[in-house]
Coordinates of C-alpha atoms and ligand atoms in Angstrom, one line a residue:
X1 CA 0.3 0.2 0.2
X2 CA 1.5 3.5 -1.2
X3 CA 0.2 6.4 1.6
X4 CA 0.2 9.5 0.1
X5 CA -0.9 12.1 2.7
X6 CA -2.4 16.2 1.5
X7 CA -3.1 18.5 3.6
X8 CA -6.4 19.4 2.1
X9 CA -9.6 18.3 0.0
X10 CA -8.5 20.8 -3.2
X11 CA -4.6 18.7 -3.4
X12 CA -6.5 15.1 -2.7
X13 CA -9.0 15.5 -5.3
X14 CA -5.8 17.3 -8.1
X15 CA -3.4 14.5 -6.8
X16 CA -6.3 11.1 -7.1
X17 CA -7.4 13.4 -11.0
X18 CA -3.8 12.6 -12.2
X19 CA -3.8 9.7 -11.6
X20 CA -6.0 8.7 -13.1
X21 CA -5.4 11.1 -15.8
X22 CA -2.3 9.4 -16.2
X23 CA -3.8 5.7 -16.8
X24 CA -5.6 6.8 -19.0
X25 CA -2.9 8.4 -20.8
X26 CA -1.2 5.2 -20.8
X27 CA -3.7 3.2 -21.7
X28 CA -6.8 4.4 -23.5
X29 CA -9.4 2.4 -23.3
X30 CA -9.0 2.1 -19.5
X31 CA -11.5 0.6 -18.0
X32 CA -12.5 2.8 -14.7
X33 CA -13.5 1.6 -11.5
X34 CA -15.8 4.2 -10.1
X35 CA -17.3 5.9 -6.3
X36 CA -20.1 8.2 -5.1
X37 CA -19.8 9.9 -2.2
X38 CA -18.7 13.4 -1.8
X39 CA -14.9 12.6 -1.5
X40 CA -14.4 12.2 -5.4
X41 CA -16.8 14.5 -6.1
X42 CA -13.3 17.2 -6.7
X43 CA -11.6 14.7 -8.8
X44 CA -14.1 14.6 -10.9
X45 CA -14.4 18.6 -11.2
X46 CA -10.7 18.2 -11.9
X47 CA -11.0 15.6 -14.6
X48 CA -13.5 18.4 -16.3
X49 CA -12.0 20.5 -16.5
X50 CA -8.0 18.6 -18.0
X51 CA -11.1 17.4 -20.0
X52 CA -11.9 20.7 -21.6
X53 CA -8.0 21.9 -22.1
X54 CA -7.9 19.2 -24.1
X55 CA -6.4 17.4 -21.9
X56 CA -8.2 13.9 -22.3
X57 CA -10.2 11.4 -24.5
X58 CA -12.6 9.3 -23.3
X59 CA -14.0 7.9 -26.0
X60 CA -12.3 4.3 -25.3
X61 CA -13.8 4.4 -21.3
X62 CA -15.6 1.8 -20.1
X63 CA -16.6 2.4 -16.8
X64 CA -18.4 0.4 -13.9
X65 CA -20.2 2.1 -11.3
X66 CA -19.6 0.2 -7.6
X67 CA -23.5 0.6 -6.5
X68 CA -26.5 2.2 -6.1
X69 CA -29.6 2.4 -3.7
X70 CA -33.0 0.2 -4.8
X71 CA -36.0 1.7 -4.9
X72 CA -34.6 5.0 -6.1
X73 CA -35.3 5.7 -10.1
X74 CA -32.5 6.2 -12.1
X75 CA -33.7 9.3 -11.8
X76 CA -34.0 10.5 -9.1
X77 CA -32.1 13.7 -7.7
X78 CA -30.1 11.8 -5.0
X79 CA -29.5 8.4 -7.6
X80 CA -26.2 7.6 -8.1
X81 CA -27.6 8.0 -11.4
X82 CA -27.8 11.5 -11.7
X83 CA -24.5 12.1 -9.5
X84 CA -22.6 10.1 -12.1
X85 CA -24.2 12.6 -15.1
X86 CA -23.9 15.8 -12.7
X87 CA -20.2 15.6 -12.4
X88 CA -18.8 13.5 -14.6
X89 CA -20.8 11.7 -17.8
X90 CA -22.2 15.4 -19.0
X91 CA -19.2 16.8 -19.7
X92 CA -16.9 14.2 -21.6
X93 CA -16.6 12.1 -24.2
X94 CA -17.2 8.8 -23.0
X95 CA -19.7 6.6 -25.3
X96 CA -23.0 6.7 -23.9
X97 CA -23.3 2.5 -23.7
X98 CA -19.6 2.2 -22.6
X99 CA -21.0 3.4 -19.1
X100 CA -22.1 1.0 -16.3
X101 CA -24.2 1.6 -13.4
X102 CA -25.8 -0.5 -11.4
X103 CA -29.2 -0.6 -11.8
X104 CA -32.7 -3.1 -11.9
X105 CA -35.6 -0.6 -12.6
X106 CA -34.4 -0.6 -16.2
X107 CA -34.9 -3.5 -18.4
X108 CA -37.6 -5.6 -15.6
X109 CA -34.7 -8.0 -14.6
X110 CA -34.3 -9.0 -10.9
X111 CA -32.4 -8.2 -9.0
X112 CA -30.1 -11.6 -9.3
X113 CA -30.0 -11.1 -13.3
X114 CA -29.1 -7.6 -12.6
X115 CA -26.0 -8.6 -11.0
X116 CA -25.3 -11.0 -12.8
X117 CA -25.7 -9.5 -15.3
X118 CA -23.3 -6.6 -14.1
X119 CA -20.8 -9.9 -13.3
X120 CA -20.8 -10.7 -16.7
X121 CA -20.2 -7.7 -18.4
X122 CA -16.8 -6.9 -15.7
X123 CA -15.4 -10.3 -16.9
X124 CA -15.8 -9.5 -20.7
X125 CA -14.7 -6.9 -20.5
X126 CA -11.4 -7.9 -19.3
X127 CA -12.5 -6.2 -15.9
X128 CA -11.2 -3.0 -14.0
X129 CA -7.6 -1.3 -14.5
X130 CA -8.0 1.3 -12.5
X131 CA -10.8 0.5 -9.3
X132 CA -11.3 4.2 -7.5
X133 CA -13.5 4.1 -3.5
X134 CA -14.1 6.7 -1.2
X135 CA -14.5 4.8 2.3
X136 CA -17.3 4.8 5.1
X137 CA -17.7 5.4 8.8
X138 CA -17.8 1.9 8.6
X139 CA -14.9 1.1 6.6
X140 CA -17.6 -0.1 3.6
X141 CA -16.7 0.6 0.4
X142 CA -19.3 0.4 -2.5
X143 CA -22.3 -0.3 -0.1
X144 CA -20.3 -3.5 1.3
X145 CA -21.4 -3.3 4.8
X146 CA -19.7 -5.1 8.3
X147 CA -20.8 -8.8 8.0
X148 CA -19.4 -11.8 9.9
X149 CA -18.2 -12.2 6.1
X150 CA -19.8 -10.3 2.2
X151 CA -19.5 -11.7 -1.2
X152 CA -17.8 -11.3 -4.0
X153 CA -20.0 -10.5 -6.8
X154 CA -22.3 -8.1 -7.2
X155 CA -25.3 -8.4 -5.1
X156 CA -28.2 -6.7 -3.4
X157 CA -27.3 -5.4 0.5
X158 CA -29.1 -3.9 3.5
X159 CA -27.6 -0.5 4.5
X160 CA -26.4 -0.3 8.2
X161 CA -27.4 1.9 10.3
X162 CA -23.9 4.7 10.3
X163 CA -24.7 4.9 6.7
X164 CA -28.4 5.6 5.9
X165 CA -27.0 8.4 9.5
X166 CA -24.1 9.5 7.2
X167 CA -25.8 9.7 3.4
X168 CA -29.0 11.7 5.0
X169 CA -26.9 14.7 4.3
X170 CA -28.4 14.7 0.9
X171 CA -31.9 13.8 1.5
X172 CA -34.6 15.8 3.3
X173 CA -35.0 13.9 6.3
X174 CA -33.5 10.3 7.4
X175 CA -36.8 8.4 5.9
X176 CA -36.1 9.1 2.7
X177 CA -32.9 7.6 3.2
X178 CA -32.5 4.0 0.2
X179 CA -32.8 1.0 2.8
X180 CA -31.3 -1.0 0.1
X181 CA -28.3 -1.8 -2.5
X182 CA -26.7 -3.0 -5.3
X183 CA -23.1 -3.1 -5.6
X184 CA -20.4 -4.4 -6.5
X185 CA -18.4 -7.4 -4.1
X186 CA -15.2 -7.6 -3.0
X187 CA -13.9 -10.4 -6.5
X188 CA -13.9 -7.1 -8.8
X189 CA -12.2 -4.8 -6.5
X190 CA -10.1 -7.0 -5.1
X191 CA -9.4 -8.3 -9.3
X192 CA -8.6 -4.9 -10.0
X193 CA -5.7 -3.6 -11.4
X194 CA -5.2 -1.1 -9.8
X195 CA -7.4 0.8 -6.6
X196 CA -7.4 4.0 -5.5
X197 CA -8.6 5.0 -2.2
X198 CA -9.5 8.7 -1.3
X199 CA -10.7 9.8 2.2
X200 CA -10.9 13.5 3.0
X201 CA -12.2 14.6 6.1
X202 CA -12.0 13.3 10.3
X203 CA -14.5 11.6 10.2
X204 CA -12.8 9.2 8.1
X205 CA -9.9 9.0 11.2
X206 CA -11.4 5.8 13.0
X207 CA -12.5 3.6 9.2
X208 CA -8.7 3.8 8.4
X209 CA -7.6 3.8 11.4
X210 CA -9.4 0.8 10.9
X211 CA -9.0 -0.5 8.1
X212 CA -4.7 -0.7 7.7
X213 CA -3.9 -1.9 11.3
X214 CA -2.5 -5.0 10.4
X215 CA -5.4 -6.8 11.3
X216 CA -8.3 -8.2 8.3
X217 CA -11.6 -8.4 8.7
X218 CA -14.9 -8.5 7.0
X219 CA -16.8 -6.5 9.8
X220 CA -13.9 -3.6 8.4
X221 CA -13.9 -3.8 4.7
X222 CA -11.8 -1.7 3.8
X223 CA -9.6 -3.5 5.7
X224 CA -9.5 -6.5 3.2
X225 CA -7.0 -3.7 0.7
X226 CA -4.6 -5.2 2.8
X227 CA -4.1 -8.2 0.7
X228 CA -4.2 -6.6 -2.8
X229 CA -0.5 -5.5 -4.4
X230 CA -1.9 -2.7 -5.5
X231 CA -3.3 0.0 -3.7
X232 CA -2.1 4.2 -3.5
X233 CA -4.3 6.0 -0.8
X234 CA -4.2 9.3 -1.0
X235 CA -6.1 11.6 2.1
X236 CA -6.1 14.5 3.7
X237 CA -4.7 15.6 6.9
X238 CA -7.2 15.5 9.1
X239 CA -8.3 11.8 7.4
X240 CA -4.6 10.6 8.2
X241 CA -4.6 11.8 11.7
X242 CA -4.9 8.8 13.2
X243 CA -2.8 6.8 11.0
Ligands
LIG301 C1 -21.8 6.2 -0.1 C2 -21.2 5.3 -0.9 C3 -18.9 4.8 -1.0 C4 -18.7 5.2 -0.4 C5 -19.1 6.2 1.1 C6 -18.6 7.6 1.6 O1 -22.8 6.2 1.0 N1 -21.9 3.8 -1.3 O2 -19.4 4.9 -2.2 O3 -17.7 5.9 -1.0 O4 -20.0 5.6 1.2 O5 -18.9 8.6 0.9 P1 -19.0 9.9 1.4 O6 -17.8 10.3 0.1 O7 -19.4 10.6 0.6 O8 -18.8 10.7 2.4

Protein backbone atom coordinates (compact mmCIF):
# COMPACT_ATOMS: atom_id res chain seq x y z
CA UNK A 1 0.00 0.00 0.00
CA UNK A 2 1.31 3.43 -0.92
CA UNK A 3 0.01 6.10 1.44
CA UNK A 4 0.11 9.78 0.49
CA UNK A 5 -1.04 12.35 3.04
CA UNK A 6 -1.89 15.75 1.61
CA UNK A 7 -2.91 19.02 3.20
CA UNK A 8 -6.57 19.17 2.29
CA UNK A 9 -9.48 18.09 0.09
CA UNK A 10 -8.33 20.18 -2.88
CA UNK A 11 -4.90 18.60 -2.92
CA UNK A 12 -6.39 15.13 -2.55
CA UNK A 13 -8.69 15.81 -5.50
CA UNK A 14 -5.90 17.14 -7.73
CA UNK A 15 -3.55 14.28 -6.91
CA UNK A 16 -6.25 11.68 -7.50
CA UNK A 17 -7.22 13.25 -10.83
CA UNK A 18 -3.64 13.35 -12.02
CA UNK A 19 -3.20 9.66 -11.15
CA UNK A 20 -6.35 8.75 -13.13
CA UNK A 21 -5.26 11.01 -16.01
CA UNK A 22 -1.83 9.36 -16.08
CA UNK A 23 -3.39 5.89 -16.33
CA UNK A 24 -5.73 7.08 -19.07
CA UNK A 25 -2.80 8.42 -21.08
CA UNK A 26 -1.03 5.05 -20.72
CA UNK A 27 -4.12 3.06 -21.78
CA UNK A 28 -6.75 4.74 -23.95
CA UNK A 29 -9.29 1.93 -23.43
CA UNK A 30 -8.98 2.06 -19.65
CA UNK A 31 -11.65 0.23 -17.63
CA UNK A 32 -12.45 2.49 -14.70
CA UNK A 33 -14.30 1.49 -11.56
CA UNK A 34 -15.98 4.58 -10.14
CA UNK A 35 -17.25 5.68 -6.75
CA UNK A 36 -19.83 8.24 -5.67
CA UNK A 37 -20.24 10.27 -2.48
CA UNK A 38 -18.74 13.63 -1.56
CA UNK A 39 -15.17 12.39 -1.61
CA UNK A 40 -14.53 11.95 -5.36
CA UNK A 41 -16.51 15.04 -6.48
CA UNK A 42 -13.36 17.19 -6.56
CA UNK A 43 -11.46 14.52 -8.47
CA UNK A 44 -14.22 14.44 -11.09
CA UNK A 45 -14.18 18.25 -11.32
CA UNK A 46 -10.44 18.15 -12.00
CA UNK A 47 -10.85 15.43 -14.64
CA UNK A 48 -13.55 17.48 -16.37
CA UNK A 49 -11.21 20.51 -16.33
CA UNK A 50 -8.38 18.48 -17.88
CA UNK A 51 -10.77 17.16 -20.51
CA UNK A 52 -12.00 20.68 -21.37
CA UNK A 53 -8.40 21.83 -21.71
CA UNK A 54 -7.89 19.08 -24.25
CA UNK A 55 -5.63 16.86 -22.17
CA UNK A 56 -7.88 13.81 -21.88
CA UNK A 57 -9.86 11.57 -24.19
CA UNK A 58 -12.54 9.27 -22.75
CA UNK A 59 -13.80 7.97 -26.10
CA UNK A 60 -12.50 4.44 -25.51
CA UNK A 61 -12.99 4.33 -21.75
CA UNK A 62 -15.45 1.93 -20.09
CA UNK A 63 -16.75 2.63 -16.60
CA UNK A 64 -18.34 0.46 -13.94
CA UNK A 65 -19.85 2.17 -10.93
CA UNK A 66 -19.64 0.52 -7.56
CA UNK A 67 -23.20 0.83 -6.44
CA UNK A 68 -26.69 2.28 -6.70
CA UNK A 69 -29.64 2.61 -4.37
CA UNK A 70 -32.58 0.29 -4.85
CA UNK A 71 -36.08 1.79 -4.52
CA UNK A 72 -34.91 5.03 -6.13
CA UNK A 73 -35.43 5.51 -9.85
CA UNK A 74 -32.29 6.37 -11.85
CA UNK A 75 -33.73 9.86 -12.57
CA UNK A 76 -34.05 10.71 -8.86
CA UNK A 77 -31.85 13.71 -7.92
CA UNK A 78 -30.02 11.62 -5.29
CA UNK A 79 -29.51 8.49 -7.38
CA UNK A 80 -25.94 7.60 -8.23
CA UNK A 81 -26.97 7.65 -11.90
CA UNK A 82 -27.84 11.35 -11.54
CA UNK A 83 -24.65 11.98 -9.55
CA UNK A 84 -22.39 10.43 -12.19
CA UNK A 85 -23.92 12.32 -15.12
CA UNK A 86 -23.88 15.57 -13.17
CA UNK A 87 -20.27 15.32 -12.00
CA UNK A 88 -18.63 13.50 -14.91
CA UNK A 89 -20.45 11.83 -17.78
CA UNK A 90 -22.34 14.92 -19.04
CA UNK A 91 -19.06 16.79 -19.43
CA UNK A 92 -16.74 14.30 -21.17
CA UNK A 93 -16.69 12.35 -24.44
CA UNK A 94 -17.45 8.92 -22.96
CA UNK A 95 -19.71 6.75 -25.12
CA UNK A 96 -23.08 6.20 -23.38
CA UNK A 97 -22.89 2.47 -24.15
CA UNK A 98 -19.61 2.26 -22.21
CA UNK A 99 -21.19 3.53 -18.98
CA UNK A 100 -22.26 0.84 -16.51
CA UNK A 101 -24.08 1.48 -13.24
CA UNK A 102 -25.79 -1.32 -11.29
CA UNK A 103 -29.53 -1.07 -11.79
CA UNK A 104 -32.44 -3.41 -12.15
CA UNK A 105 -35.29 -1.02 -12.66
CA UNK A 106 -34.17 -0.32 -16.25
CA UNK A 107 -34.92 -3.60 -18.03
CA UNK A 108 -37.35 -5.17 -15.56
CA UNK A 109 -34.68 -7.61 -14.46
CA UNK A 110 -34.74 -9.33 -11.11
CA UNK A 111 -32.02 -8.14 -8.73
CA UNK A 112 -30.14 -11.42 -9.05
CA UNK A 113 -30.22 -11.29 -12.89
CA UNK A 114 -29.05 -7.66 -12.88
CA UNK A 115 -26.18 -8.55 -10.54
CA UNK A 116 -25.18 -11.58 -12.62
CA UNK A 117 -25.23 -9.52 -15.85
CA UNK A 118 -23.15 -6.80 -14.20
CA UNK A 119 -20.44 -9.24 -13.11
CA UNK A 120 -20.43 -10.91 -16.54
CA UNK A 121 -19.95 -7.57 -18.24
CA UNK A 122 -17.01 -6.70 -15.98
CA UNK A 123 -15.40 -10.04 -16.86
CA UNK A 124 -16.11 -9.55 -20.60
CA UNK A 125 -14.28 -6.22 -20.61
CA UNK A 126 -11.24 -7.91 -19.06
CA UNK A 127 -11.78 -6.62 -15.53
CA UNK A 128 -11.22 -3.23 -13.94
CA UNK A 129 -7.87 -1.52 -14.54
CA UNK A 130 -8.27 1.22 -11.95
CA UNK A 131 -10.85 1.15 -9.17
CA UNK A 132 -11.59 4.41 -7.34
CA UNK A 133 -12.93 3.95 -3.82
CA UNK A 134 -14.18 6.14 -1.03
CA UNK A 135 -14.68 4.71 2.44
CA UNK A 136 -17.72 4.75 4.73
CA UNK A 137 -17.48 5.86 8.35
CA UNK A 138 -17.92 2.18 9.23
CA UNK A 139 -15.19 1.04 6.82
CA UNK A 140 -17.53 0.06 4.00
CA UNK A 141 -16.35 0.12 0.40
CA UNK A 142 -18.97 0.48 -2.29
CA UNK A 143 -21.96 -0.60 -0.22
CA UNK A 144 -20.19 -3.66 1.17
CA UNK A 145 -21.23 -3.15 4.76
CA UNK A 146 -19.51 -4.69 7.79
CA UNK A 147 -20.67 -8.31 8.17
CA UNK A 148 -19.46 -11.71 9.31
CA UNK A 149 -18.92 -12.63 5.65
CA UNK A 150 -19.01 -10.71 2.37
CA UNK A 151 -20.19 -11.81 -1.09
CA UNK A 152 -17.63 -11.86 -3.90
CA UNK A 153 -20.21 -10.99 -6.56
CA UNK A 154 -22.45 -7.99 -7.14
CA UNK A 155 -25.39 -8.31 -4.77
CA UNK A 156 -28.34 -6.68 -3.06
CA UNK A 157 -27.48 -5.28 0.36
CA UNK A 158 -29.39 -3.84 3.30
CA UNK A 159 -27.67 -0.61 4.26
CA UNK A 160 -26.18 -0.29 7.74
CA UNK A 161 -27.74 2.26 10.10
CA UNK A 162 -24.47 4.30 10.12
CA UNK A 163 -24.62 4.50 6.32
CA UNK A 164 -28.28 5.57 6.31
CA UNK A 165 -27.43 8.24 8.84
CA UNK A 166 -24.29 9.41 7.00
CA UNK A 167 -26.13 9.63 3.68
CA UNK A 168 -29.20 11.35 5.15
CA UNK A 169 -27.41 14.66 4.52
CA UNK A 170 -28.29 14.28 0.84
CA UNK A 171 -32.03 13.84 1.53
CA UNK A 172 -34.70 16.01 3.19
CA UNK A 173 -35.09 13.53 6.02
CA UNK A 174 -33.54 10.26 7.17
CA UNK A 175 -36.79 8.44 6.31
CA UNK A 176 -36.19 9.22 2.63
CA UNK A 177 -32.83 7.45 2.50
CA UNK A 178 -33.21 4.14 0.65
CA UNK A 179 -32.66 1.09 2.84
CA UNK A 180 -31.29 -1.15 0.09
CA UNK A 181 -28.67 -0.95 -2.64
CA UNK A 182 -26.97 -3.01 -5.30
CA UNK A 183 -23.22 -3.11 -4.84
CA UNK A 184 -20.28 -4.59 -6.63
CA UNK A 185 -18.85 -7.34 -4.46
CA UNK A 186 -15.28 -7.72 -3.27
CA UNK A 187 -14.38 -9.91 -6.26
CA UNK A 188 -14.14 -7.28 -9.04
CA UNK A 189 -12.70 -4.75 -6.60
CA UNK A 190 -9.91 -7.06 -5.43
CA UNK A 191 -9.16 -8.11 -9.04
CA UNK A 192 -8.64 -4.50 -10.16
CA UNK A 193 -5.13 -3.79 -11.42
CA UNK A 194 -4.85 -0.72 -9.23
CA UNK A 195 -7.04 0.54 -6.40
CA UNK A 196 -7.16 4.24 -5.53
CA UNK A 197 -8.71 4.87 -2.11
CA UNK A 198 -9.58 8.46 -1.20
CA UNK A 199 -10.61 9.92 2.13
CA UNK A 200 -11.00 13.41 3.50
CA UNK A 201 -11.95 14.77 6.92
CA UNK A 202 -11.76 13.64 10.53
CA UNK A 203 -14.95 11.57 10.26
CA UNK A 204 -12.97 9.00 8.23
CA UNK A 205 -9.97 8.83 10.59
CA UNK A 206 -11.26 5.91 12.67
CA UNK A 207 -12.31 3.86 9.63
CA UNK A 208 -8.88 4.36 8.05
CA UNK A 209 -7.12 3.35 11.25
CA UNK A 210 -9.19 0.16 11.48
CA UNK A 211 -8.68 -0.56 7.77
CA UNK A 212 -4.91 -0.40 7.78
CA UNK A 213 -4.19 -1.77 11.25
CA UNK A 214 -2.54 -4.96 10.03
CA UNK A 215 -5.64 -7.05 10.79
CA UNK A 216 -8.07 -8.18 8.11
CA UNK A 217 -11.76 -8.62 8.87
CA UNK A 218 -15.00 -8.48 6.92
CA UNK A 219 -16.31 -6.41 9.85
CA UNK A 220 -14.17 -3.61 8.35
CA UNK A 221 -14.53 -4.27 4.62
CA UNK A 222 -11.77 -1.82 3.59
CA UNK A 223 -9.28 -3.83 5.69
CA UNK A 224 -9.38 -6.47 2.92
CA UNK A 225 -7.53 -3.98 0.72
CA UNK A 226 -4.42 -4.84 2.74
CA UNK A 227 -4.36 -8.08 0.74
CA UNK A 228 -4.27 -6.26 -2.62
CA UNK A 229 -0.79 -5.82 -4.14
CA UNK A 230 -1.37 -2.40 -5.70
CA UNK A 231 -3.29 0.07 -3.55
CA UNK A 232 -2.71 3.83 -3.54
CA UNK A 233 -4.28 5.68 -0.61
CA UNK A 234 -4.55 9.47 -0.89
CA UNK A 235 -5.93 11.13 2.23
CA UNK A 236 -5.88 14.57 3.75
CA UNK A 237 -4.32 15.33 7.12
CA UNK A 238 -7.56 15.14 9.08
CA UNK A 239 -8.44 11.71 7.68
CA UNK A 240 -4.88 10.50 8.37
CA UNK A 241 -4.84 11.79 11.96
CA UNK A 242 -5.08 8.31 13.54
CA UNK A 243 -2.82 6.45 11.10
C1 LIG B 1 -21.35 6.01 0.11
C2 LIG B 1 -20.98 5.16 -1.12
C3 LIG B 1 -19.54 4.78 -1.10
C4 LIG B 1 -18.76 5.98 -0.61
C5 LIG B 1 -19.04 6.18 0.85
C6 LIG B 1 -18.46 7.45 1.43
O1 LIG B 1 -22.52 5.65 0.72
N1 LIG B 1 -21.76 3.99 -1.32
O2 LIG B 1 -19.12 4.35 -2.38
O3 LIG B 1 -17.38 5.76 -0.78
O4 LIG B 1 -20.39 6.02 1.15
O5 LIG B 1 -19.18 8.56 1.01
P1 LIG B 1 -18.65 10.03 1.16
O6 LIG B 1 -17.54 10.19 0.18
O7 LIG B 1 -19.83 10.91 0.83
O8 LIG B 1 -18.18 10.19 2.55
